[in-house]
Short mmCIF file of C-alpha atoms in Angstrom, two decimals:
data_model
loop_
_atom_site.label_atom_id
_atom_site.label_comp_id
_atom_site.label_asym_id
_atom_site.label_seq_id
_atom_site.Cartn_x
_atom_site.Cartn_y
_atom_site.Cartn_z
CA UNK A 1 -22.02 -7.50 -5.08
CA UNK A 2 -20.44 -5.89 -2.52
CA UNK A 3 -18.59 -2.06 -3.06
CA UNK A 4 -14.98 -2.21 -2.79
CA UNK A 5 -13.65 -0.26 0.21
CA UNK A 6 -10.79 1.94 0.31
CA UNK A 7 -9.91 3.82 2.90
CA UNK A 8 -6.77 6.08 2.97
CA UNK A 9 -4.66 5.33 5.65
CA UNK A 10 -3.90 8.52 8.16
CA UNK A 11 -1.35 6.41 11.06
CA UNK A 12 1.65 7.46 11.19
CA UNK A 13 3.69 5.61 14.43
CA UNK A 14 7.13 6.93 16.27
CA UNK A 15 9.25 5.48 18.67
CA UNK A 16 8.94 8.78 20.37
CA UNK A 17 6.57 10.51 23.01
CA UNK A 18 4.03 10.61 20.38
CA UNK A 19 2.43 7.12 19.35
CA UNK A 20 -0.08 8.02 16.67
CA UNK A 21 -0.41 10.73 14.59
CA UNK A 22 -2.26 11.50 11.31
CA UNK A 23 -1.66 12.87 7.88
CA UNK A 24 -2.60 17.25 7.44
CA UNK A 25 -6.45 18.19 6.22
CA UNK A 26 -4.58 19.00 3.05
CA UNK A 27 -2.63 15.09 2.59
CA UNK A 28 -5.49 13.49 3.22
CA UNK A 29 -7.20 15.23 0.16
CA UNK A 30 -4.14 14.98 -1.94
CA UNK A 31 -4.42 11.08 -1.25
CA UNK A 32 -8.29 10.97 -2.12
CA UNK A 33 -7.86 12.77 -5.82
CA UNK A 34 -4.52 10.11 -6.50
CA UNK A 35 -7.33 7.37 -5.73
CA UNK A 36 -9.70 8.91 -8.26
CA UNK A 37 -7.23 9.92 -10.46
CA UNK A 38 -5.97 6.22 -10.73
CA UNK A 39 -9.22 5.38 -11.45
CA UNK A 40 -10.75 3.92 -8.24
CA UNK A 41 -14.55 5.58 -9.04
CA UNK A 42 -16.64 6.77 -5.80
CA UNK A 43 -19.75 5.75 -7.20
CA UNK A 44 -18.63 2.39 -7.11
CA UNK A 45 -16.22 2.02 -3.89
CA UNK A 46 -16.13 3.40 -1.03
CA UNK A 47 -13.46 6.01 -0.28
CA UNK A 48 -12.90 7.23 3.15
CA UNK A 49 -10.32 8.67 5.94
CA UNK A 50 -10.13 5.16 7.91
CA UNK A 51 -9.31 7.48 11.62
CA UNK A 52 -12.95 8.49 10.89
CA UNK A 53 -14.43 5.09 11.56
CA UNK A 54 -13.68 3.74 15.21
CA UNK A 55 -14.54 0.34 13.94
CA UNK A 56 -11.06 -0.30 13.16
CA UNK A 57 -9.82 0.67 16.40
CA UNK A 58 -12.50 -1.70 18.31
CA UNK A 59 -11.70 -4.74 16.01
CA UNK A 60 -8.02 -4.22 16.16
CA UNK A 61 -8.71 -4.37 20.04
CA UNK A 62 -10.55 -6.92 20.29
CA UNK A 63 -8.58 -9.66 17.01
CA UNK A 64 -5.54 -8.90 19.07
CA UNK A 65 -7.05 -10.79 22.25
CA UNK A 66 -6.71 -14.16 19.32
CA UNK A 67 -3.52 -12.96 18.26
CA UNK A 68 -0.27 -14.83 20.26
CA UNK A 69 2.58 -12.71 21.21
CA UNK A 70 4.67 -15.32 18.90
CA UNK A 71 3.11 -13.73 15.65
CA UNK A 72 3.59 -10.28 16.56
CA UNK A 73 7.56 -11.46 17.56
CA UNK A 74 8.21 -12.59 13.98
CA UNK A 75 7.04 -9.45 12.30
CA UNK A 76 9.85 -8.10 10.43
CA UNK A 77 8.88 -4.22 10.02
CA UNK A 78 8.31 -4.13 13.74
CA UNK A 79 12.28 -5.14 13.97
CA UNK A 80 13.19 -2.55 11.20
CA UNK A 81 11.21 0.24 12.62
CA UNK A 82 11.85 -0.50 16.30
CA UNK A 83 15.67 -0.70 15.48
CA UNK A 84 18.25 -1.82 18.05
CA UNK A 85 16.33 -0.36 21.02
CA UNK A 86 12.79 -2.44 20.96
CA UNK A 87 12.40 -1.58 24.79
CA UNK A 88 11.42 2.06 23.81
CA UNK A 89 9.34 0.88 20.69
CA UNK A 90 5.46 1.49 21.49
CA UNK A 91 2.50 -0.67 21.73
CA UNK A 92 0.99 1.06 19.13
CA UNK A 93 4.05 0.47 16.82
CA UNK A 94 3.86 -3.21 18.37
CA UNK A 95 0.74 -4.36 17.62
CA UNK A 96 0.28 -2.34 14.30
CA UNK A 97 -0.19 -5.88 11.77
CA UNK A 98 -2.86 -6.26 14.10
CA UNK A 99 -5.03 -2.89 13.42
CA UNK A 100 -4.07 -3.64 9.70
CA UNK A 101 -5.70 -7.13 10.12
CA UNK A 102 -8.91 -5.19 11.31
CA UNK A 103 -8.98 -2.94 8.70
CA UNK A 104 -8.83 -5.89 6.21
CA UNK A 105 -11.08 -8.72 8.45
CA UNK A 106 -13.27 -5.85 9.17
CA UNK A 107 -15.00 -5.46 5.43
CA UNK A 108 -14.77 -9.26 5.14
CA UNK A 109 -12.45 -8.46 2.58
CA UNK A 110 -11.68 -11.67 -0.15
CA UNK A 111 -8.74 -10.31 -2.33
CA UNK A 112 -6.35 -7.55 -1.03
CA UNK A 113 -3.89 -6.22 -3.56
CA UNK A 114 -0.25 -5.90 -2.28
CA UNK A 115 3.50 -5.29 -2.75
CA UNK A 116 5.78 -7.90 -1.35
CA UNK A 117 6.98 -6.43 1.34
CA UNK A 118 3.24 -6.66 2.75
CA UNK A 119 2.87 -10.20 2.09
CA UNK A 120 3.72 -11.11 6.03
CA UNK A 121 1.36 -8.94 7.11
CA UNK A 122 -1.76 -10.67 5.14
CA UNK A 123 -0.46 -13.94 5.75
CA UNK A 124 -1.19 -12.56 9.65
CA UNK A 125 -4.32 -11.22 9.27
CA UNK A 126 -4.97 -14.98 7.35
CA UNK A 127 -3.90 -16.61 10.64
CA UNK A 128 -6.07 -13.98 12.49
CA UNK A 129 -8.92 -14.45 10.89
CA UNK A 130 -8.38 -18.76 11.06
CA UNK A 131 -7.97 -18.60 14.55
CA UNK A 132 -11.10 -16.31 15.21
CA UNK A 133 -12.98 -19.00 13.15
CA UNK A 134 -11.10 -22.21 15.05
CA UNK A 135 -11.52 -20.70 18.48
CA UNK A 136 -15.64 -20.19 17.69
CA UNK A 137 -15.99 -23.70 15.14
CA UNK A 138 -17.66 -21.48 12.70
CA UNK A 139 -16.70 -19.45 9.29
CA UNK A 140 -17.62 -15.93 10.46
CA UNK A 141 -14.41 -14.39 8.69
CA UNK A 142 -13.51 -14.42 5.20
CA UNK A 143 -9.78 -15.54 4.82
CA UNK A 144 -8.59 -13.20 2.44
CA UNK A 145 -6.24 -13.73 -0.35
CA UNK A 146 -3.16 -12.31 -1.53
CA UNK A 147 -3.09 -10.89 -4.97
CA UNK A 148 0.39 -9.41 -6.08
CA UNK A 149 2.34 -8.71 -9.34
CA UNK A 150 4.40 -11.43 -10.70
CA UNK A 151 6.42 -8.96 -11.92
CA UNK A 152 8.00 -5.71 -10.12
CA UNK A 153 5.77 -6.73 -6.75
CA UNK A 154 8.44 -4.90 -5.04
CA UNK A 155 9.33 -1.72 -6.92
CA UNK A 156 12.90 -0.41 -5.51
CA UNK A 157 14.81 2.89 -5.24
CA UNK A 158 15.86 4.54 -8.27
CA UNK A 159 19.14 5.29 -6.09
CA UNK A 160 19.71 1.68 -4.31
CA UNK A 161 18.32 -1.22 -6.01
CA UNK A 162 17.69 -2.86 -3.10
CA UNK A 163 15.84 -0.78 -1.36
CA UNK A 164 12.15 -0.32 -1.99
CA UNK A 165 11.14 2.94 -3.50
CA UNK A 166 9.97 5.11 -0.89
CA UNK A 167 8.85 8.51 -0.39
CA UNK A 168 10.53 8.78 3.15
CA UNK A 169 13.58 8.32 1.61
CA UNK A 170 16.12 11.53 1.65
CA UNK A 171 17.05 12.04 -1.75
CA UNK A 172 14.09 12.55 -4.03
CA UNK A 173 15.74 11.15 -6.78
CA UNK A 174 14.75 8.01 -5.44
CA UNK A 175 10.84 7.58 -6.10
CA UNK A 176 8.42 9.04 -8.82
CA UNK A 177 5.31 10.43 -7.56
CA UNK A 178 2.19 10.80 -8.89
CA UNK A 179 2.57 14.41 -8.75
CA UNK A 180 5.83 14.93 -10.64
CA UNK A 181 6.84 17.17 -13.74
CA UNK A 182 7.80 15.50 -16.87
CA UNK A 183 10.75 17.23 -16.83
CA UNK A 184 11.21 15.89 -12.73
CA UNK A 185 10.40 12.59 -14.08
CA UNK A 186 12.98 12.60 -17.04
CA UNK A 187 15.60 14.14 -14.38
CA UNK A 188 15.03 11.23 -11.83
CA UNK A 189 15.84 8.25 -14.66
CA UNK A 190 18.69 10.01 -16.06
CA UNK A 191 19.84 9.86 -12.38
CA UNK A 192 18.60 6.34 -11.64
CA UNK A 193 21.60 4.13 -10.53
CA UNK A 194 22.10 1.34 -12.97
CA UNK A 195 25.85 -0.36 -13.40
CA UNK A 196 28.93 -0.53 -16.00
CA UNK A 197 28.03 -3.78 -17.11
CA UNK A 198 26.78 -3.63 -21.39
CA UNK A 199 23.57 -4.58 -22.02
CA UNK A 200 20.25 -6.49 -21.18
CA UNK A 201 21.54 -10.11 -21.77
CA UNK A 202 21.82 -11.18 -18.34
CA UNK A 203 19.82 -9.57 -15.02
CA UNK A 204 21.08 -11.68 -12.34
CA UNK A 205 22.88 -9.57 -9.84
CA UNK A 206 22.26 -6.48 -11.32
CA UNK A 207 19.20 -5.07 -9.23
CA UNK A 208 19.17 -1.31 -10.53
CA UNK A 209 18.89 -2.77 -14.27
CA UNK A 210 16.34 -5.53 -12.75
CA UNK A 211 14.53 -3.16 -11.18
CA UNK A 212 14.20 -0.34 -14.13
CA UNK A 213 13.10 -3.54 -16.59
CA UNK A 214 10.93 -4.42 -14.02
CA UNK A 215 9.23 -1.05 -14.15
CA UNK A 216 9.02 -0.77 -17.63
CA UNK A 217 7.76 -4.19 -18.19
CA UNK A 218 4.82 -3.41 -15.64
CA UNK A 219 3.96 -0.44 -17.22
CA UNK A 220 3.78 -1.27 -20.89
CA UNK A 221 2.17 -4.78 -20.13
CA UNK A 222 5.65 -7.14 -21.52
CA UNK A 223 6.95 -9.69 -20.44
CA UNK A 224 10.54 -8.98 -18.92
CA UNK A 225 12.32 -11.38 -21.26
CA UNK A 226 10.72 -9.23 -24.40
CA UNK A 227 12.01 -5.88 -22.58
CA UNK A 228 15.29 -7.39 -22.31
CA UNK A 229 15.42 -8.71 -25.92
CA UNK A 230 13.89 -5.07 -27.31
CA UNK A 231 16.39 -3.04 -25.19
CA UNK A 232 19.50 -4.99 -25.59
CA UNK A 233 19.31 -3.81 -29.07
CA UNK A 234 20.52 -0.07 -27.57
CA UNK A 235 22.30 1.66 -25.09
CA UNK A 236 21.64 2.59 -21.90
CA UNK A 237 20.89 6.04 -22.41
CA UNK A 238 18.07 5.16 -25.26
CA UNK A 239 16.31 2.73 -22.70
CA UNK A 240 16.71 5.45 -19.53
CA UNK A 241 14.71 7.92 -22.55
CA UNK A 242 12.54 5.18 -23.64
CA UNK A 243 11.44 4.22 -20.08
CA UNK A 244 10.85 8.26 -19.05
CA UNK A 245 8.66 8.80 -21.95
CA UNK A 246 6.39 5.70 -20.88
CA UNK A 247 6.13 6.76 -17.26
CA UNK A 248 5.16 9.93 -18.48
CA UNK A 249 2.62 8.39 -20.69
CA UNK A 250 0.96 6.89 -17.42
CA UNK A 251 1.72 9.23 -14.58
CA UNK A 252 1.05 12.45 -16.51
CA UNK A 253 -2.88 11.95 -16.76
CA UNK A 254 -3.19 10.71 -12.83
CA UNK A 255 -1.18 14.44 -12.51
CA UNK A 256 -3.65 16.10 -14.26
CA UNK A 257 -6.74 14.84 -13.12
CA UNK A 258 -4.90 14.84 -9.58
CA UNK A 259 -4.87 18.81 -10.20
CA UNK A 260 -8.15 18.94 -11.56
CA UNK A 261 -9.58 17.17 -8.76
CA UNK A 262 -7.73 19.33 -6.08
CA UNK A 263 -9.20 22.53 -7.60
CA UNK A 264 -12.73 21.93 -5.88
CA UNK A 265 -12.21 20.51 -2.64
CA UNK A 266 -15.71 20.64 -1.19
CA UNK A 267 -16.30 17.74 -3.60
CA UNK A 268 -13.44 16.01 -2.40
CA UNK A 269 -14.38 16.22 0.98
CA UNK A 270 -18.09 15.53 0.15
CA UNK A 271 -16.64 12.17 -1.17
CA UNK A 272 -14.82 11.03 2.08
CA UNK A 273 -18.16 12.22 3.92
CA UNK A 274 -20.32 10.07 1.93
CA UNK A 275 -17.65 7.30 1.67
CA UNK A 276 -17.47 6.99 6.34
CA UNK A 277 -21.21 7.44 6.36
CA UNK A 278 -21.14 3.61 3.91
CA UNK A 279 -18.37 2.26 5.74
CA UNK A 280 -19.28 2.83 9.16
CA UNK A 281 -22.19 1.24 8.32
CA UNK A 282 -20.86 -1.66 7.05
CA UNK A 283 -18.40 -1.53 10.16
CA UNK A 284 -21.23 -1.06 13.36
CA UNK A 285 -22.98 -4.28 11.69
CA UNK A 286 -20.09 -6.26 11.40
CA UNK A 287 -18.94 -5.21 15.07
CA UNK A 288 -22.21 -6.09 16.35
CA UNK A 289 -22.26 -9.81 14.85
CA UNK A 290 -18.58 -9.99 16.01
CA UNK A 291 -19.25 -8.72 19.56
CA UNK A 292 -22.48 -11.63 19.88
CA UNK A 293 -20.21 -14.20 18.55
CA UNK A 294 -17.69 -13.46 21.29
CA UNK A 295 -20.71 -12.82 23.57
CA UNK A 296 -20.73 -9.28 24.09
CA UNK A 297 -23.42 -7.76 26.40
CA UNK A 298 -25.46 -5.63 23.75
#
């Protein structure tokens, strides 16, 4: 069987004079030992800085030459990010679902985990990689497929239930990160917006209360309806308390073994060396047999 791949994404696009730039030395790192820390193990996938593989950059190149303008037009986090001014929005930004396609098509990737608000971009790189494999009347590329959450696929702010939790957003009260304090953690779900309406009864139009149910049915593995039915028998408060101390429970060993991983670096980066080395591998042969299908000069 094949290793799984993960690669820690370094884009980062603007609408500004500069089109691409990546994450700090230091992020990069930070990202890597949250991987491990969650338990993705190195000796069985392969972790890397994708920027260090230019096989992503080829393939996104040369998938967008099967990829109609059409596609690209419906994508709704070009809209949101290119806001009311698309004219200035860059090619980069633009074509974006594209490059994410190739990082996906590019591994011959079968299942990729996602939140919902990524779904439209695998159901692209599903309608990529079906009309590579129409255009050619062969099955070169795997069409991957979409494995999400059934519950809390979405996870939203703890300030604006709906808006998805995000650490680009201003207040820092909105998100927990992997990296936060127990007392942070505690602090940010005292704070977390919920609504003057008594218990756990009903969820429909409430999406704070949906959102914070959602999160601590995820977490401790019940079903939503059982949260409900065990929290309805307290207040608000007890629940806010109840739901810290099981975040805690999970985030604060990812903290720790974040920390303990950050303390030697050298092995950190001797992970992502060994981690490009295996996927550029993987990449150059998979470029190669895409570049004779299309009839590349070789």
């Amino acid at each position: 069987m094949d290793p799984s791949v993960s690669y820690l994404d370094d884009r980062k696009l603007y609408n500004e004079s500069v089109v691409f730039s990546g994450i700090q030395p230091s992020g990069v790192l930070h990202l890597a030992a949250a991987y491990i820390a969650c338990g993705i193990d190195p000796e069985k996938s392969i972790i890397f800085n994708q920027s260090t593989v230019s096989g992503h950059a080829e393939l996104g190149w040369l998938l967008g030459c099967y990829t109609p303008i059409g596609w690209l037009n419906r994508m709704t986090q070009f809209k949101d990010k290119a806001g009311s001014d698309k004219q200035k929005a860059s090619l980069g930004l633009y074509s974006y679902p594209v490059l994410m396609a190739a990082d996906i098509l590019l591994y011959q990737t079968k299942y990729v985990p996602v939140g919902d608000d990524q779904k439209q971009h695998l159901e692209l790189a599903r309608d990529i990689a079906s009309a590579f494999n129409n255009h050619y009347k062969l099955d070169h590329f795997i069409v991957p497929e979409i494995l999400t959450l059934d519950c809390a696929s979405r996870v939203m702010s703890l300030r604006d239930g709906i808006s998805k939790m995000s650490k680009s957003d201003p207040s820092e009260y909105s998100c927990i990160n992997l990296d936060d304090t127990d007392d942070l953690i505690v602090k940010k779900i005292e704070k977390a917006k919920t609504d003057s309406i008594l218990g756990f009864a009903t969820l429909e139009c409430r999406p704070e209360i949906s959102n914070l149910i959602n999160i601590y049915s995820v977490l401790s593995n019940v079903n939503v309806e059982k949260v409900c039915e065990e929290v309805n028998k307290h207040d608000m408060k007890h629940f806010k308390k109840e739901l810290a101390d099981l975040i805690i429970s999970v985030i604060s060993p990812i903290r720790e073994g974040m920390n303990d991983l950050l303390k030697d670096q050298f092995h950190l980066h001797e992970i992502l060396k060994k981690g490009t080395k295996k996927a550029a591998e993987i990449a150059t042969h998979n470029i190669k047999e895409i570049k004779d299908i299309i009839g590349f000069a070789q």
